[in-house]
Amino acid sequence: MLNFELIPASEKKSRRLMVMLHGLGDSIEGYRWLPEAVGLPWLNYALVNAPDEYYGGYSWYDFMGDIVPGVARSRTMLFELLDYLRAKGFPTEQTTFGGFSQGCLMSIEVGLRYPRKLAGIVGISGYVCEPDRLVEELSPMAFQQRLLMTHGTLDPVIPFAVVREHVNVLKAAGLHVQWYEFAKPHTIAGEPELEIIRDFVAAGYSSGGQG
């Protein structure tokens, strides 16, 4: 089982959950600020550490060379985490699955292959592992998933043009992708980007209230 920390919502009976996956070399510690910044008191959070140690933090896959085996391994572990959380009373349809950089790639990889509907998928400053192959292997539920992707036009780590092409592949396959561009490097662009994320997450729960 992956190491994760559950941060409870202010509204104690809420079963609504956001799973957040960090980027390369980061950890749970890097996202403790997120609940307060997003500011949705009815939202629980599960902050997750990737499985591989990497220079004081963690990594979801080895980005040097073929990433596919590591991505597949981490995807299996994240499927198990979602199954575990559902068994603990956090329904998948009330769970938003998000991540930054490597965590973005994993959130898309998991969200579009997992056989149950999520409240939403949030991918920040990342890319897609083998997008053409992914659209051939989508879960039947993928076409009901809501996907938000954001990226920086100034990103020096993951080129903007590459990610935009990945988004075009997903859109052409008929997936529901909301795409936002920011004049930012490899980071979260403060309140303007958080507002987009906040609104997207909240909309995933609007039909059932916020309790």
mmCIF file of N, CA, C and O in Angstrom, residues 155-190:
data_model
loop_
_atom_site.group_PDB
_atom_site.id
_atom_site.type_symbol
_atom_site.label_atom_id
_atom_site.label_comp_id
_atom_site.label_asym_id
_atom_site.label_seq_id
_atom_site.Cartn_x
_atom_site.Cartn_y
_atom_site.Cartn_z
ATOM 1 N N ASP A 155 7.017 26.883 -19.337
ATOM 2 C CA ASP A 155 7.529 25.720 -18.610
ATOM 3 C C ASP A 155 8.836 25.231 -19.236
ATOM 4 O O ASP A 155 8.855 24.799 -20.388
ATOM 5 N N PRO A 156 9.962 25.271 -18.468
ATOM 6 C CA PRO A 156 11.243 24.816 -19.009
ATOM 7 C C PRO A 156 11.476 23.318 -18.825
ATOM 8 O O PRO A 156 12.456 22.778 -19.333
ATOM 9 N N VAL A 157 10.597 22.646 -18.097
ATOM 10 C CA VAL A 157 10.777 21.233 -17.762
ATOM 11 C C VAL A 157 10.018 20.335 -18.730
ATOM 12 O O VAL A 157 10.556 19.357 -19.258
ATOM 13 N N ILE A 158 8.750 20.653 -18.956
ATOM 14 C CA ILE A 158 7.900 19.878 -19.869
ATOM 15 C C ILE A 158 7.389 20.852 -20.922
ATOM 16 O O ILE A 158 6.550 21.709 -20.631
ATOM 17 N N PRO A 159 7.879 20.751 -22.163
ATOM 18 C CA PRO A 159 7.551 21.749 -23.188
ATOM 19 C C PRO A 159 6.051 21.896 -23.418
ATOM 20 O O PRO A 159 5.321 20.914 -23.561
ATOM 21 N N PHE A 160 5.613 23.145 -23.473
ATOM 22 C CA PHE A 160 4.202 23.462 -23.633
ATOM 23 C C PHE A 160 3.622 22.832 -24.898
ATOM 24 O O PHE A 160 2.511 22.269 -24.879
ATOM 25 N N ALA A 161 4.338 22.925 -26.015
ATOM 26 C CA ALA A 161 3.814 22.435 -27.296
ATOM 27 C C ALA A 161 3.549 20.937 -27.259
ATOM 28 O O ALA A 161 2.583 20.451 -27.861
ATOM 29 N N VAL A 162 4.397 20.204 -26.557
ATOM 30 C CA VAL A 162 4.220 18.745 -26.445
ATOM 31 C C VAL A 162 2.921 18.429 -25.707
ATOM 32 O O VAL A 162 2.128 17.581 -26.138
ATOM 33 N N VAL A 163 2.705 19.124 -24.611
ATOM 34 C CA VAL A 163 1.515 18.855 -23.798
ATOM 35 C C VAL A 163 0.251 19.248 -24.560
ATOM 36 O O VAL A 163 -0.760 18.536 -24.524
ATOM 37 N N ARG A 164 0.285 20.371 -25.250
ATOM 38 C CA ARG A 164 -0.890 20.789 -26.020
ATOM 39 C C ARG A 164 -1.243 19.747 -27.075
ATOM 40 O O ARG A 164 -2.423 19.490 -27.324
ATOM 41 N N GLU A 165 -0.249 19.133 -27.685
ATOM 42 C CA GLU A 165 -0.521 18.076 -28.659
ATOM 43 C C GLU A 165 -1.136 16.856 -27.987
ATOM 44 O O GLU A 165 -2.044 16.214 -28.537
ATOM 45 N N HIS A 166 -0.661 16.518 -26.789
ATOM 46 C CA HIS A 166 -1.262 15.413 -26.042
ATOM 47 C C HIS A 166 -2.740 15.698 -25.759
ATOM 48 O O HIS A 166 -3.589 14.810 -25.880
ATOM 49 N N VAL A 167 -3.029 16.937 -25.380
ATOM 50 C CA VAL A 167 -4.417 17.333 -25.119
ATOM 51 C C VAL A 167 -5.260 17.182 -26.381
ATOM 52 O O VAL A 167 -6.403 16.707 -26.330
ATOM 53 N N ASN A 168 -4.699 17.571 -27.515
ATOM 54 C CA ASN A 168 -5.434 17.438 -28.781
ATOM 55 C C ASN A 168 -5.766 15.982 -29.084
ATOM 56 O O ASN A 168 -6.851 15.681 -29.610
ATOM 57 N N VAL A 169 -4.851 15.063 -28.759
ATOM 58 C CA VAL A 169 -5.109 13.636 -28.966
ATOM 59 C C VAL A 169 -6.279 13.170 -28.099
ATOM 60 O O VAL A 169 -7.172 12.447 -28.554
ATOM 61 N N LEU A 170 -6.286 13.606 -26.838
ATOM 62 C CA LEU A 170 -7.369 13.218 -25.932
ATOM 63 C C LEU A 170 -8.704 13.792 -26.389
ATOM 64 O O LEU A 170 -9.726 13.108 -26.364
ATOM 65 N N LYS A 171 -8.698 15.054 -26.802
ATOM 66 C CA LYS A 171 -9.938 15.670 -27.282
ATOM 67 C C LYS A 171 -10.452 14.979 -28.537
ATOM 68 O O LYS A 171 -11.664 14.750 -28.684
ATOM 69 N N ALA A 172 -9.540 14.651 -29.448
ATOM 70 C CA ALA A 172 -9.940 13.993 -30.698
ATOM 71 C C ALA A 172 -10.555 12.631 -30.446
ATOM 72 O O ALA A 172 -11.378 12.148 -31.241
ATOM 73 N N ALA A 173 -10.198 12.007 -29.318
ATOM 74 C CA ALA A 173 -10.764 10.702 -28.964
ATOM 75 C C ALA A 173 -12.161 10.823 -28.364
ATOM 76 O O ALA A 173 -12.813 9.809 -28.106
ATOM 77 N N GLY A 174 -12.605 12.063 -28.136
ATOM 78 C CA GLY A 174 -13.940 12.272 -27.600
ATOM 79 C C GLY A 174 -14.000 12.432 -26.096
ATOM 80 O O GLY A 174 -15.089 12.398 -25.510
ATOM 81 N N LEU A 175 -12.834 12.632 -25.468
ATOM 82 C CA LEU A 175 -12.806 12.802 -24.009
ATOM 83 C C LEU A 175 -13.149 14.244 -23.635
ATOM 84 O O LEU A 175 -12.932 15.174 -24.413
ATOM 85 N N HIS A 176 -13.685 14.408 -22.423
ATOM 86 C CA HIS A 176 -14.108 15.722 -21.946
ATOM 87 C C HIS A 176 -12.945 16.405 -21.235
ATOM 88 O O HIS A 176 -12.715 16.189 -20.041
ATOM 89 N N VAL A 177 -12.203 17.218 -21.972
ATOM 90 C CA VAL A 177 -11.005 17.867 -21.446
ATOM 91 C C VAL A 177 -11.212 19.378 -21.386
ATOM 92 O O VAL A 177 -11.550 20.004 -22.399
ATOM 93 N N GLN A 178 -11.018 19.951 -20.211
ATOM 94 C CA GLN A 178 -10.942 21.404 -20.069
ATOM 95 C C GLN A 178 -9.469 21.783 -20.005
ATOM 96 O O GLN A 178 -8.737 21.272 -19.146
ATOM 97 N N TRP A 179 -9.015 22.665 -20.887
ATOM 98 C CA TRP A 179 -7.601 22.980 -21.059
ATOM 99 C C TRP A 179 -7.376 24.467 -20.795
ATOM 100 O O TRP A 179 -8.056 25.315 -21.375
ATOM 101 N N TYR A 180 -6.429 24.768 -19.913
ATOM 102 C CA TYR A 180 -6.110 26.155 -19.590
ATOM 103 C C TYR A 180 -4.602 26.377 -19.699
ATOM 104 O O TYR A 180 -3.819 25.581 -19.189
ATOM 105 N N GLU A 181 -4.250 27.487 -20.331
ATOM 106 C CA GLU A 181 -2.849 27.882 -20.494
ATOM 107 C C GLU A 181 -2.551 29.064 -19.573
ATOM 108 O O GLU A 181 -3.354 29.982 -19.466
ATOM 109 N N PHE A 182 -1.385 29.012 -18.923
ATOM 110 C CA PHE A 182 -0.952 30.097 -18.054
ATOM 111 C C PHE A 182 0.461 30.516 -18.448
ATOM 112 O O PHE A 182 1.279 29.670 -18.835
ATOM 113 N N ALA A 183 0.742 31.801 -18.328
ATOM 114 C CA ALA A 183 2.103 32.298 -18.547
ATOM 115 C C ALA A 183 2.900 32.044 -17.273
ATOM 116 O O ALA A 183 3.158 32.948 -16.475
ATOM 117 N N LYS A 184 3.273 30.781 -17.084
ATOM 118 C CA LYS A 184 3.950 30.378 -15.847
ATOM 119 C C LYS A 184 5.053 29.384 -16.192
ATOM 120 O O LYS A 184 5.004 28.717 -17.229
ATOM 121 N N PRO A 185 6.066 29.231 -15.313
ATOM 122 C CA PRO A 185 7.035 28.145 -15.471
ATOM 123 C C PRO A 185 6.451 26.852 -14.899
ATOM 124 O O PRO A 185 5.231 26.670 -14.889
ATOM 125 N N HIS A 186 7.307 25.978 -14.361
ATOM 126 C CA HIS A 186 6.861 24.664 -13.874
ATOM 127 C C HIS A 186 6.410 24.802 -12.424
ATOM 128 O O HIS A 186 7.139 24.447 -11.488
ATOM 129 N N THR A 187 5.195 25.320 -12.251
ATOM 130 C CA THR A 187 4.679 25.607 -10.918
ATOM 131 C C THR A 187 3.170 25.762 -11.008
ATOM 132 O O THR A 187 2.584 25.628 -12.081
ATOM 133 N N ILE A 188 2.525 26.052 -9.869
ATOM 134 C CA ILE A 188 1.112 26.425 -9.853
ATOM 135 C C ILE A 188 1.044 27.943 -9.803
ATOM 136 O O ILE A 188 1.712 28.576 -8.984
ATOM 137 N N ALA A 189 0.234 28.531 -10.682
ATOM 138 C CA ALA A 189 0.255 29.979 -10.899
ATOM 139 C C ALA A 189 -0.608 30.738 -9.892
ATOM 140 O O ALA A 189 -1.397 31.608 -10.261
ATOM 141 N N GLY A 190 -0.474 30.414 -8.613
ATOM 142 C CA GLY A 190 -1.147 31.174 -7.574
ATOM 143 C C GLY A 190 -2.665 31.146 -7.689
ATOM 144 O O GLY A 190 -3.257 30.213 -8.240
#
